[in-house]
GROMACS .gro file of C-alpha atoms in nm:
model
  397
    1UNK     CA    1  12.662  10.599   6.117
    2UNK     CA    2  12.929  10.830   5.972
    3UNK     CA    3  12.702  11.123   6.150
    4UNK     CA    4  12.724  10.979   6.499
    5UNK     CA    5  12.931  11.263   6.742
    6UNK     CA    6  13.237  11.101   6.914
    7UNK     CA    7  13.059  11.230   7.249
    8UNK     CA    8  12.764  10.965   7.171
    9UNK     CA    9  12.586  11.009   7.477
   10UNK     CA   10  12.554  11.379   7.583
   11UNK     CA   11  12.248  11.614   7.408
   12UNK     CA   12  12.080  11.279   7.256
   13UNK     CA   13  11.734  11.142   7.277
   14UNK     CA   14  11.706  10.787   7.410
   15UNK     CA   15  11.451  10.500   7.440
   16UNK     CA   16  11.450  10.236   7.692
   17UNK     CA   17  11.251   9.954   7.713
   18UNK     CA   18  11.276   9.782   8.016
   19UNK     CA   19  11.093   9.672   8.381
   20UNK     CA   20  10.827   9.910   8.571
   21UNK     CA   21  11.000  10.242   8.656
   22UNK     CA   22  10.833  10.204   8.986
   23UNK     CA   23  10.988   9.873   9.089
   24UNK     CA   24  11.327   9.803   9.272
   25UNK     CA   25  11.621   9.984   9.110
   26UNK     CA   26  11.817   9.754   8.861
   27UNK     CA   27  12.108   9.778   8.669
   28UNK     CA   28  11.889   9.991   8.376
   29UNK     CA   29  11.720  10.223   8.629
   30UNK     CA   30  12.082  10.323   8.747
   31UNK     CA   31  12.194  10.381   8.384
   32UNK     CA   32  11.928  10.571   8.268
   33UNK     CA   33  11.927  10.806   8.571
   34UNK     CA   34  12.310  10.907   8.511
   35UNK     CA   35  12.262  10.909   8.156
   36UNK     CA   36  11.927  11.163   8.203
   37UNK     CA   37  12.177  11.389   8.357
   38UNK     CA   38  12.287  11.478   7.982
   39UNK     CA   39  12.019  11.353   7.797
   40UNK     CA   40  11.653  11.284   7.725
   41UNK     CA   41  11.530  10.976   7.800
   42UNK     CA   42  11.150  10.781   7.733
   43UNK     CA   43  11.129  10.504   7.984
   44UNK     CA   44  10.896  10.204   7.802
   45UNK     CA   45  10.758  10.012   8.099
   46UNK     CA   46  10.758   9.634   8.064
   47UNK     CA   47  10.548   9.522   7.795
   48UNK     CA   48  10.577   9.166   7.980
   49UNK     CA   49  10.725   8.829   7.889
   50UNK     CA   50  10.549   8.586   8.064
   51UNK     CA   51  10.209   8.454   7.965
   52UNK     CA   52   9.976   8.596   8.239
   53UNK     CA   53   9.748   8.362   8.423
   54UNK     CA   54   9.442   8.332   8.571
   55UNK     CA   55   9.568   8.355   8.948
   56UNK     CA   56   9.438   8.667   9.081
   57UNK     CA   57   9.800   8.823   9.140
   58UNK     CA   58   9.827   8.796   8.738
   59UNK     CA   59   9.483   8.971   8.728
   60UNK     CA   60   9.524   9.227   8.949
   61UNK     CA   61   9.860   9.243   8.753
   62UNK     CA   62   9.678   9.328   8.418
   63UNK     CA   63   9.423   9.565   8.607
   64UNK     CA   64   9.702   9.815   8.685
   65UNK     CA   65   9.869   9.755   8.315
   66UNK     CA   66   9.558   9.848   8.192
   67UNK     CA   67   9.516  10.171   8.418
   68UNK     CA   68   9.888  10.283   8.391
   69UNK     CA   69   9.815  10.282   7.984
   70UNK     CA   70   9.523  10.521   8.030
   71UNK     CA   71   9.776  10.777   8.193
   72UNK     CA   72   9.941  11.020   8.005
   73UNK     CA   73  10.348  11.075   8.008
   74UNK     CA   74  10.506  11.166   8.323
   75UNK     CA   75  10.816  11.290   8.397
   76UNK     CA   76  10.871  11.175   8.741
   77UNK     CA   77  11.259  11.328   8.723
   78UNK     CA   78  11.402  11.539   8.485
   79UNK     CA   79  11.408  11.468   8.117
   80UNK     CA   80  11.296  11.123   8.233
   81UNK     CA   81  10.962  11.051   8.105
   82UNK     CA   82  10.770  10.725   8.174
   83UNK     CA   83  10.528  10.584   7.881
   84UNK     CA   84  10.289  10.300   8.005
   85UNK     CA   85  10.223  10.103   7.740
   86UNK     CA   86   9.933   9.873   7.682
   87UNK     CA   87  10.025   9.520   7.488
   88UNK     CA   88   9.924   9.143   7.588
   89UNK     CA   89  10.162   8.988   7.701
   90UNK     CA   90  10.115   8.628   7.436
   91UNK     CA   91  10.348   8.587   7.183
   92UNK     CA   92  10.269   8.234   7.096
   93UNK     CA   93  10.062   8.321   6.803
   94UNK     CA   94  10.162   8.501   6.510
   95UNK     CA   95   9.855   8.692   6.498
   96UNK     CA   96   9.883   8.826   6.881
   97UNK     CA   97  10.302   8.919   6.776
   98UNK     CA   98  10.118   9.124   6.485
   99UNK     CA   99   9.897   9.295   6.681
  100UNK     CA  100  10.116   9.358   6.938
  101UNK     CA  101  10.354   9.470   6.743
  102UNK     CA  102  10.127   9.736   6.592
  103UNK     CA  103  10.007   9.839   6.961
  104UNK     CA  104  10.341   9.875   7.113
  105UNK     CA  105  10.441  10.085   6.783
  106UNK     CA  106  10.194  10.334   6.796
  107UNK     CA  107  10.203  10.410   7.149
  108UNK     CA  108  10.609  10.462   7.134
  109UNK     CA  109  10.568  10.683   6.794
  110UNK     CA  110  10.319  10.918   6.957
  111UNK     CA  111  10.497  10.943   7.250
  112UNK     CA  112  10.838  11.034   7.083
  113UNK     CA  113  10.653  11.303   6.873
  114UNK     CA  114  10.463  11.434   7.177
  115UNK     CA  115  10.821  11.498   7.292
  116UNK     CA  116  11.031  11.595   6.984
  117UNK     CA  117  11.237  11.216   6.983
  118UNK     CA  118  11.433  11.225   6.694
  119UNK     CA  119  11.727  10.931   6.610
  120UNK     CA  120  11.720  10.814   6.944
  121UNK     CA  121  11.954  10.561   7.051
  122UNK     CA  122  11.730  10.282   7.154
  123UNK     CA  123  11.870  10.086   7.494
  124UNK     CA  124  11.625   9.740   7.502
  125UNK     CA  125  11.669   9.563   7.877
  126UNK     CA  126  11.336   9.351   7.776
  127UNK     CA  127  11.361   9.111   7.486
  128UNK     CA  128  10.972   9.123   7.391
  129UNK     CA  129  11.067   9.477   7.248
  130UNK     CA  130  11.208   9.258   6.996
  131UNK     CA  131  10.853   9.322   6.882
  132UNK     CA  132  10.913   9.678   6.729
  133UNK     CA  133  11.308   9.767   6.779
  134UNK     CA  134  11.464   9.895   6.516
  135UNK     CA  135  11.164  10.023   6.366
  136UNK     CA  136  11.127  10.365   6.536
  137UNK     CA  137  11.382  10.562   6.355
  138UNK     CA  138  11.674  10.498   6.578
  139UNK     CA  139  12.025  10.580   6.501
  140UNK     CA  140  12.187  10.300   6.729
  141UNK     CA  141  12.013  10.012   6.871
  142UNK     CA  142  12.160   9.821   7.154
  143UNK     CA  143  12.053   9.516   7.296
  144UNK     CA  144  12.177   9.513   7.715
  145UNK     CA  145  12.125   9.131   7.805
  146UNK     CA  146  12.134   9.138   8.165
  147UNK     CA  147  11.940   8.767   8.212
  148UNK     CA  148  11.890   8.423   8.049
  149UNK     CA  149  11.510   8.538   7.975
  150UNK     CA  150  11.415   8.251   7.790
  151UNK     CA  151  11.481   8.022   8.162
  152UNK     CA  152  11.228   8.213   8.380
  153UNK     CA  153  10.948   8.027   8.495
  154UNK     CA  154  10.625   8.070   8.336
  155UNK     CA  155  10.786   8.221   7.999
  156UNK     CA  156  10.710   8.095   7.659
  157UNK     CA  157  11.051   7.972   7.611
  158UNK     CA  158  11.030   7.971   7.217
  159UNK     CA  159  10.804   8.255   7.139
  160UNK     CA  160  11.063   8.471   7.336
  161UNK     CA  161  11.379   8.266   7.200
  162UNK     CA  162  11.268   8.327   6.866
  163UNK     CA  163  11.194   8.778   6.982
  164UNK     CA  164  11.551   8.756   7.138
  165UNK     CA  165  11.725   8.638   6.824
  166UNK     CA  166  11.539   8.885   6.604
  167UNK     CA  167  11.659   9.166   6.851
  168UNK     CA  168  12.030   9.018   6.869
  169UNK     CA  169  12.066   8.988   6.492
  170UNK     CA  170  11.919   9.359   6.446
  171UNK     CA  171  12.101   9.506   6.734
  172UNK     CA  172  12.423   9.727   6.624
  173UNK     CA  173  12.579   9.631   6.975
  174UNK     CA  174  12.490   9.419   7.224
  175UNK     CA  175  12.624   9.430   7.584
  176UNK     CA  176  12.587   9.140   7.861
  177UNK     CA  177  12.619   9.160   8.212
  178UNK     CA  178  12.792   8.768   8.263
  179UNK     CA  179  13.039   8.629   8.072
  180UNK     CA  180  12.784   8.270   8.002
  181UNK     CA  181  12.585   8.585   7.890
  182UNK     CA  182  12.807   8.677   7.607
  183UNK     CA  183  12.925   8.315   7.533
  184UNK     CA  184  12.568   8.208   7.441
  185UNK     CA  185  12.433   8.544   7.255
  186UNK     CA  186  12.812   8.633   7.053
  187UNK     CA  187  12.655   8.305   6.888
  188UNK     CA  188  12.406   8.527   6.729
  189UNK     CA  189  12.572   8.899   6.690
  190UNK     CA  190  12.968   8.901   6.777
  191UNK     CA  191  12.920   9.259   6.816
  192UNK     CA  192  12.931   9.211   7.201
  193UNK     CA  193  13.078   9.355   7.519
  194UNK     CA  194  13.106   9.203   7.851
  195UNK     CA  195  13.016   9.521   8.103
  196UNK     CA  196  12.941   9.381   8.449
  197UNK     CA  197  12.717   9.553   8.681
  198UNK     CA  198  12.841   9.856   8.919
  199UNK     CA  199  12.680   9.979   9.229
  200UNK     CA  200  12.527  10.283   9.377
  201UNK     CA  201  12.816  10.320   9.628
  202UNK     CA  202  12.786  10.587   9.787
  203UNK     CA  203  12.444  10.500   9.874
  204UNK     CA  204  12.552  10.146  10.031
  205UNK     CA  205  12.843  10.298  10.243
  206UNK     CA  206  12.623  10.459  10.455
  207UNK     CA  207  12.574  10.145  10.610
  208UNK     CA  208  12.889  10.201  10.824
  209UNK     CA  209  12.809  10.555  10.918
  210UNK     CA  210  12.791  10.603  11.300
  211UNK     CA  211  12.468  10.836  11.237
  212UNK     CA  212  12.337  10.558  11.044
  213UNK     CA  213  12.038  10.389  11.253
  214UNK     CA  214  11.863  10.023  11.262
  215UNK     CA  215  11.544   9.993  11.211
  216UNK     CA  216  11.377   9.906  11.528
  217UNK     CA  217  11.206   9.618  11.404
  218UNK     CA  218  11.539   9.490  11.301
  219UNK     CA  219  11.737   9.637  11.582
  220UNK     CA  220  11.502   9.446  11.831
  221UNK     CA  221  11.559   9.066  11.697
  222UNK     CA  222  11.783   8.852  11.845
  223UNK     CA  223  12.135   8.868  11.673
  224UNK     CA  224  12.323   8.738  11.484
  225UNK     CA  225  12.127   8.844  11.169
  226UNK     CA  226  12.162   8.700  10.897
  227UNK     CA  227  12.014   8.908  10.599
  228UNK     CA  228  11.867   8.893  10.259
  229UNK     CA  229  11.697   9.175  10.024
  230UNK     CA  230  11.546   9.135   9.708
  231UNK     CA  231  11.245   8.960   9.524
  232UNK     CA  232  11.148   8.649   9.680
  233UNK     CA  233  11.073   8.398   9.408
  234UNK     CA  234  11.109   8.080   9.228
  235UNK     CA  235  11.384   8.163   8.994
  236UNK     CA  236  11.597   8.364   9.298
  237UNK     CA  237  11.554   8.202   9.607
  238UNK     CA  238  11.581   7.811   9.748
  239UNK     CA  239  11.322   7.814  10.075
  240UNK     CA  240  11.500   7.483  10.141
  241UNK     CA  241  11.824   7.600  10.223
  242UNK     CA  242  11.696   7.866  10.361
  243UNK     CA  243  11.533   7.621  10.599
  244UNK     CA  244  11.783   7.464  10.664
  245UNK     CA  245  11.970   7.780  10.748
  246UNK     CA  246  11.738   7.861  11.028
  247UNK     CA  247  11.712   7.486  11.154
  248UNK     CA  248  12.108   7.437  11.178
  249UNK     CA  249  12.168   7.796  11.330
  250UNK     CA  250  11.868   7.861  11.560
  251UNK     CA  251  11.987   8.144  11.794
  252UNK     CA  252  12.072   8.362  11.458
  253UNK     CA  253  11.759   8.542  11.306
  254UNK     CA  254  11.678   8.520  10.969
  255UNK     CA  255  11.577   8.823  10.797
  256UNK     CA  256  11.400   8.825  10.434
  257UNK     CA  257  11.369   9.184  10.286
  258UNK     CA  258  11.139   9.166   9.968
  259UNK     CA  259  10.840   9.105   9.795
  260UNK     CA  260  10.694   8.730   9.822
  261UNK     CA  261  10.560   8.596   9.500
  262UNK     CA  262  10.570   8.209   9.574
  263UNK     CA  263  10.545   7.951   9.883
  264UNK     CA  264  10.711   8.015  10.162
  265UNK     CA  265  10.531   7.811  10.378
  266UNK     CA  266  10.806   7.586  10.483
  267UNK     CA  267  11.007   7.920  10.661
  268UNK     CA  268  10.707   8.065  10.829
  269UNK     CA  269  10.696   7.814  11.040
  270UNK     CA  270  10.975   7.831  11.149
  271UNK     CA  271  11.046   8.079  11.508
  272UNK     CA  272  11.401   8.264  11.390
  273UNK     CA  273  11.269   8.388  11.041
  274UNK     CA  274  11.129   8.677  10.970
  275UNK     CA  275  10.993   8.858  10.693
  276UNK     CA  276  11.011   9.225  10.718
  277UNK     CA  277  10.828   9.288  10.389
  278UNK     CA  278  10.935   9.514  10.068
  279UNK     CA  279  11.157   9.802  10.195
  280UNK     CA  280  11.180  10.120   9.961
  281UNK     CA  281  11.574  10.110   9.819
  282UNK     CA  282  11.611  10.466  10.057
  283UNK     CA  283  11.595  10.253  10.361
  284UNK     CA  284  11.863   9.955  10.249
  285UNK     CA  285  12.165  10.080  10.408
  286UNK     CA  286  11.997  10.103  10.742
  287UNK     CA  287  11.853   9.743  10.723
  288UNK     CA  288  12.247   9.631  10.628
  289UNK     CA  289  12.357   9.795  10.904
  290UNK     CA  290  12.137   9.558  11.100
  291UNK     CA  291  12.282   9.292  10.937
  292UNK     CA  292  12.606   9.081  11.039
  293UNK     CA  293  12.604   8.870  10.733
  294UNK     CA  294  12.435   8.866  10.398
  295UNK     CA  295  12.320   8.584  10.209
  296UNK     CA  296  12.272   8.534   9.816
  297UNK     CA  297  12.084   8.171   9.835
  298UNK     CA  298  12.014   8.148   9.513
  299UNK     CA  299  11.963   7.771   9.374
  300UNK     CA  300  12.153   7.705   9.087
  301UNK     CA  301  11.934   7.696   8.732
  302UNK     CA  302  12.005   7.812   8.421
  303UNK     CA  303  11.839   8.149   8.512
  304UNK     CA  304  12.079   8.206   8.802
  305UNK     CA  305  12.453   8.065   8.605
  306UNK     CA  306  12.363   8.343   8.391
  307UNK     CA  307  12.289   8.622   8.633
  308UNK     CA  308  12.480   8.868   8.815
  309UNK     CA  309  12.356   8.952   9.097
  310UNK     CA  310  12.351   9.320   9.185
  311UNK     CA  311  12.302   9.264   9.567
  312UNK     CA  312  12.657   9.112   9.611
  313UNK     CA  313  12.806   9.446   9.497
  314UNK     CA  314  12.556   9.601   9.715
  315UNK     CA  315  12.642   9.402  10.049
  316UNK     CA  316  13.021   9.447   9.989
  317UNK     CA  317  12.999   9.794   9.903
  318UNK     CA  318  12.773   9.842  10.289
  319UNK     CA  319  13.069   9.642  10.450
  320UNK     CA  320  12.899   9.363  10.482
  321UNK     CA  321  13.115   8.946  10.446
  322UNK     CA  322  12.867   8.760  10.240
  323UNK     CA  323  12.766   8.396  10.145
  324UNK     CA  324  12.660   8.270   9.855
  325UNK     CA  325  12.560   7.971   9.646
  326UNK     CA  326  12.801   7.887   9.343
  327UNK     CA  327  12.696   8.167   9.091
  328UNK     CA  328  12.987   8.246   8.891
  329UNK     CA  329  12.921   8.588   8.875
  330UNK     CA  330  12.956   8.606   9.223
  331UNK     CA  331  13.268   8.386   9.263
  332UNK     CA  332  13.458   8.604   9.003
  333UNK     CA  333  13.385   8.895   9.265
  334UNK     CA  334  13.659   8.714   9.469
  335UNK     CA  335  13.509   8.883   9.799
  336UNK     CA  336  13.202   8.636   9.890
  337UNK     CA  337  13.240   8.311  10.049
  338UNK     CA  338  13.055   7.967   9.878
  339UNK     CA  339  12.857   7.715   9.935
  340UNK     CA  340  12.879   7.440   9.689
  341UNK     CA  341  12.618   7.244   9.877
  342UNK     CA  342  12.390   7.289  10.133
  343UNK     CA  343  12.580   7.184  10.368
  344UNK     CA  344  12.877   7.413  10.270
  345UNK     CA  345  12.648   7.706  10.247
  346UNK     CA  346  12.561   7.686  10.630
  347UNK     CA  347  12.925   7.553  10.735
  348UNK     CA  348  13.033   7.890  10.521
  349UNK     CA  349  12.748   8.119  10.792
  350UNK     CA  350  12.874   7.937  11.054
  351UNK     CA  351  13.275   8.039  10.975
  352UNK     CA  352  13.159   8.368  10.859
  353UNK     CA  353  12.980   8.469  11.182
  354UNK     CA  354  13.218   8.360  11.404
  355UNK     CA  355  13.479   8.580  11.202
  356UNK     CA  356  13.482   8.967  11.233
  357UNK     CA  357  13.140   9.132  11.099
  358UNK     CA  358  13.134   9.455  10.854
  359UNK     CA  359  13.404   9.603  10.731
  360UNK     CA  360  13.539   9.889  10.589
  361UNK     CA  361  13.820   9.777  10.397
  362UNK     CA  362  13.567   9.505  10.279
  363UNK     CA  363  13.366   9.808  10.128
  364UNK     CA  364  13.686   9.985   9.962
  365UNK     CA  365  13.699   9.696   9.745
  366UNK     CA  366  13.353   9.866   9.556
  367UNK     CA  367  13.442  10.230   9.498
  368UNK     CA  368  13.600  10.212   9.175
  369UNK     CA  369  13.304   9.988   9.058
  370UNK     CA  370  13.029  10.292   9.052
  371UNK     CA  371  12.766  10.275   8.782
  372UNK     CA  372  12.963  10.616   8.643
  373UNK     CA  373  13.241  10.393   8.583
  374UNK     CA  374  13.029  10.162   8.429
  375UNK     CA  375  12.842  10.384   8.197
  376UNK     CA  376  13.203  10.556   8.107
  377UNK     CA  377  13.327  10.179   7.978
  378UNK     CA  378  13.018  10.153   7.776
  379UNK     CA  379  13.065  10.472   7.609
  380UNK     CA  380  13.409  10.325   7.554
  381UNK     CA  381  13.231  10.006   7.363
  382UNK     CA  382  13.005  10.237   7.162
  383UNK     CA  383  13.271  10.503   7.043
  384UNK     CA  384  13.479  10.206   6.938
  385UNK     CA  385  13.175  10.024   6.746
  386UNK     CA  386  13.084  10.338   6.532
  387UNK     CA  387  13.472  10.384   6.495
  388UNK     CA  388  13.445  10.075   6.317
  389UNK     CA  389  13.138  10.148   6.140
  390UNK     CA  390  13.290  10.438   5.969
  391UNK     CA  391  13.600  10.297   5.901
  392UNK     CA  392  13.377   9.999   5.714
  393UNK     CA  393  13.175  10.227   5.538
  394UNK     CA  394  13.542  10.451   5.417
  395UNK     CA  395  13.667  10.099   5.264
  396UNK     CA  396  13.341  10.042   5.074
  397UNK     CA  397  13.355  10.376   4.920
   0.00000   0.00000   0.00000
């Protein structure tokens, strides 16, 4: 470590092994675009966690894995470039970790020397890349915890348990985005930092711009609106408050923004919801324009106590008063109002739409919480850990 420039990350080569560059912009997708800016970076898309299926979603699924790994590199921004690699996702059996081990290894070394990688500071999101970190010549490897993995339905809970605590206890710093987050994993590695998300600002405040326009199949249902984007799923959202969201306030119109991956049966039914479908991240500030309130109905699991949400930061930062469910993530945030129950969670709607709607000063609260000022603390964490480092290895001598 003695080696390692106080200006770690500018002119550095960097892995990242995380979700599908394509999908929804998260917390690593941010990152890694500001940190491409000065730097070269090899996107690893997700090598999986969950044991795939039968269903033919999960097939499909695997199809397009498959196909993606036949591609070559692309660099679909500058000195971003995207490897697709191919690995199966079951790590129940020693023999399949082994083998995909080997797999994921030799498609990330060819890659780097296709593109001249050399000490690159590897930045794992996905805890299956437990599989091969810290076996590809990296100079620091860092372990960003941003969810309670080992909670998500259909996961093999002790397969990935036992990946995650390999890649904590190899990991020269680890950085959580919740503070259960760094209670549970400074367990394993107390070489931790507590870096909660930021938000692409700028982007979000266009919200409240007067040129700003609603969609017209927003702009066309009856208001209120009450609004939700994001990945409609198990772990994220509770259909049954939901439910009984649009039963208790039937003259407001319920709008879901996302992809649908379970049943949602029980809100179809029903006249005031409506979902709009996945919309791409572009169009988000127009759609919360639409919007007089913004929900986070999360139920509460073990998945969810341990997340932060990114869309909270998101609705503030486009104006918009928001209601959650108890996350603690989201209380901390000290600008959303909660719903302990399900009856508190519509009682909160009801206040909240009878109050003023969107707000400026509400979004002022977000500007000093940008993912630059993000990415500037964690350089802050890193400097300070190979501070340390050397200092350690100047005693020793």
């Amino acid at each position: 470590m003695e080696n390692v420039p106080v200006e770690l990350l500018r002119g550095r080569d960097m892995l990242c092994f995380s979700h599908d560059w394509r999908g929804d912009p998260l917390s690593k997708t941010h990152l890694m675009r500001l940190l491409s800016q000065n730097n070269r970076v090899l996107w690893v898309n997700s090598i999986g966690y969950r044991a795939p299926s039968v269903s033919r979603r999960d097939l499909g699924r695997a199809f397009k894995k498959l196909s993606a790994a036949m591609q070559p590199l692309c660099e679909p921004e500058p000195n971003l470039f995207v490897l697709s690699p191919f690995v199966i996702p079951a790590y129940g059996l020693a023999s399949m970790r082994a083998l995909n081990s080997r797999l994921l290894r030799f498609q990330v070394k060819r890659a780097m020397r296709r593109l001249g990688f050399q000490r690159p500071i590897n930045w794992v999101f996905n805890p299956a890349a437990g599989l091969v970190a810290g076996t590809l010549g990296e100079d620091l490897l860092i372990y960003y915890c941003v969810d309670e993995y080992t909670a998500f339905s259909g996961v093999a809970t002790q397969a990935l348990a036992a990946l995650e605590e390999r890649l904590l206890r190899r990991a020269d710093l680890v950085l959580v985005s919740a503070e259960r987050l760094l209670d549970s994993k400074a367990r394993i590695n107390r070489r931790i930092a507590l870096v909660r998300h930021g938000v692409d600002f700028d982007h979000f405040r266009r919200a409240l711009d007067p040129e700003t326009e609603v969609p017209q199949e927003l702009a066309v249902l009856p208001r209120p609106v009450i609004g939700y984007f994001g990945l409609i799923a198990q772990d994220w959202v509770d259909v049954n408050l939901l439910a009984l969201v649009a039963q208790r306030l039937p003259r407001a119109s319920l709008v879901l923004l996302g992809k649908v991956t379970m049943n949602v049966s029980a809100l179809e039914r029903l006249p005031n919801v409506h979902f709009l479908g996945r919309k791409p991240y572009a169009t988000l500030p127009s759609y919360c324009k639409g919007f007089d309130v913004a929900v986070i109905p999360f139920p509460v699991s073990e998945v969810t106590l341990n997340a932060n949400p990114l869309k909270a930061r998101e609705y503030i930062a486009a104006g918009l008063p928001v209601v959650s469910t108890p996350i603690p993530e989201v209380e901390i945030l000290g600008e959303c109002h909660i719903g302990a129950t399900a009856e508190e969670f519509v009682d909160q709607l009801a206040i909240t739409l009878r109050a003023p709607g969107p707000s400026h000063c509400r979004s002022e609260t977000m500007r000093q919480q940008s993912w630059r000022a993000r990415l500037i603390e964690i350089e802050g964490h890193l400097t300070s850990f190979c501070r340390a480092q050397n200092q350690s290895a100047d005693t020793l001598r």
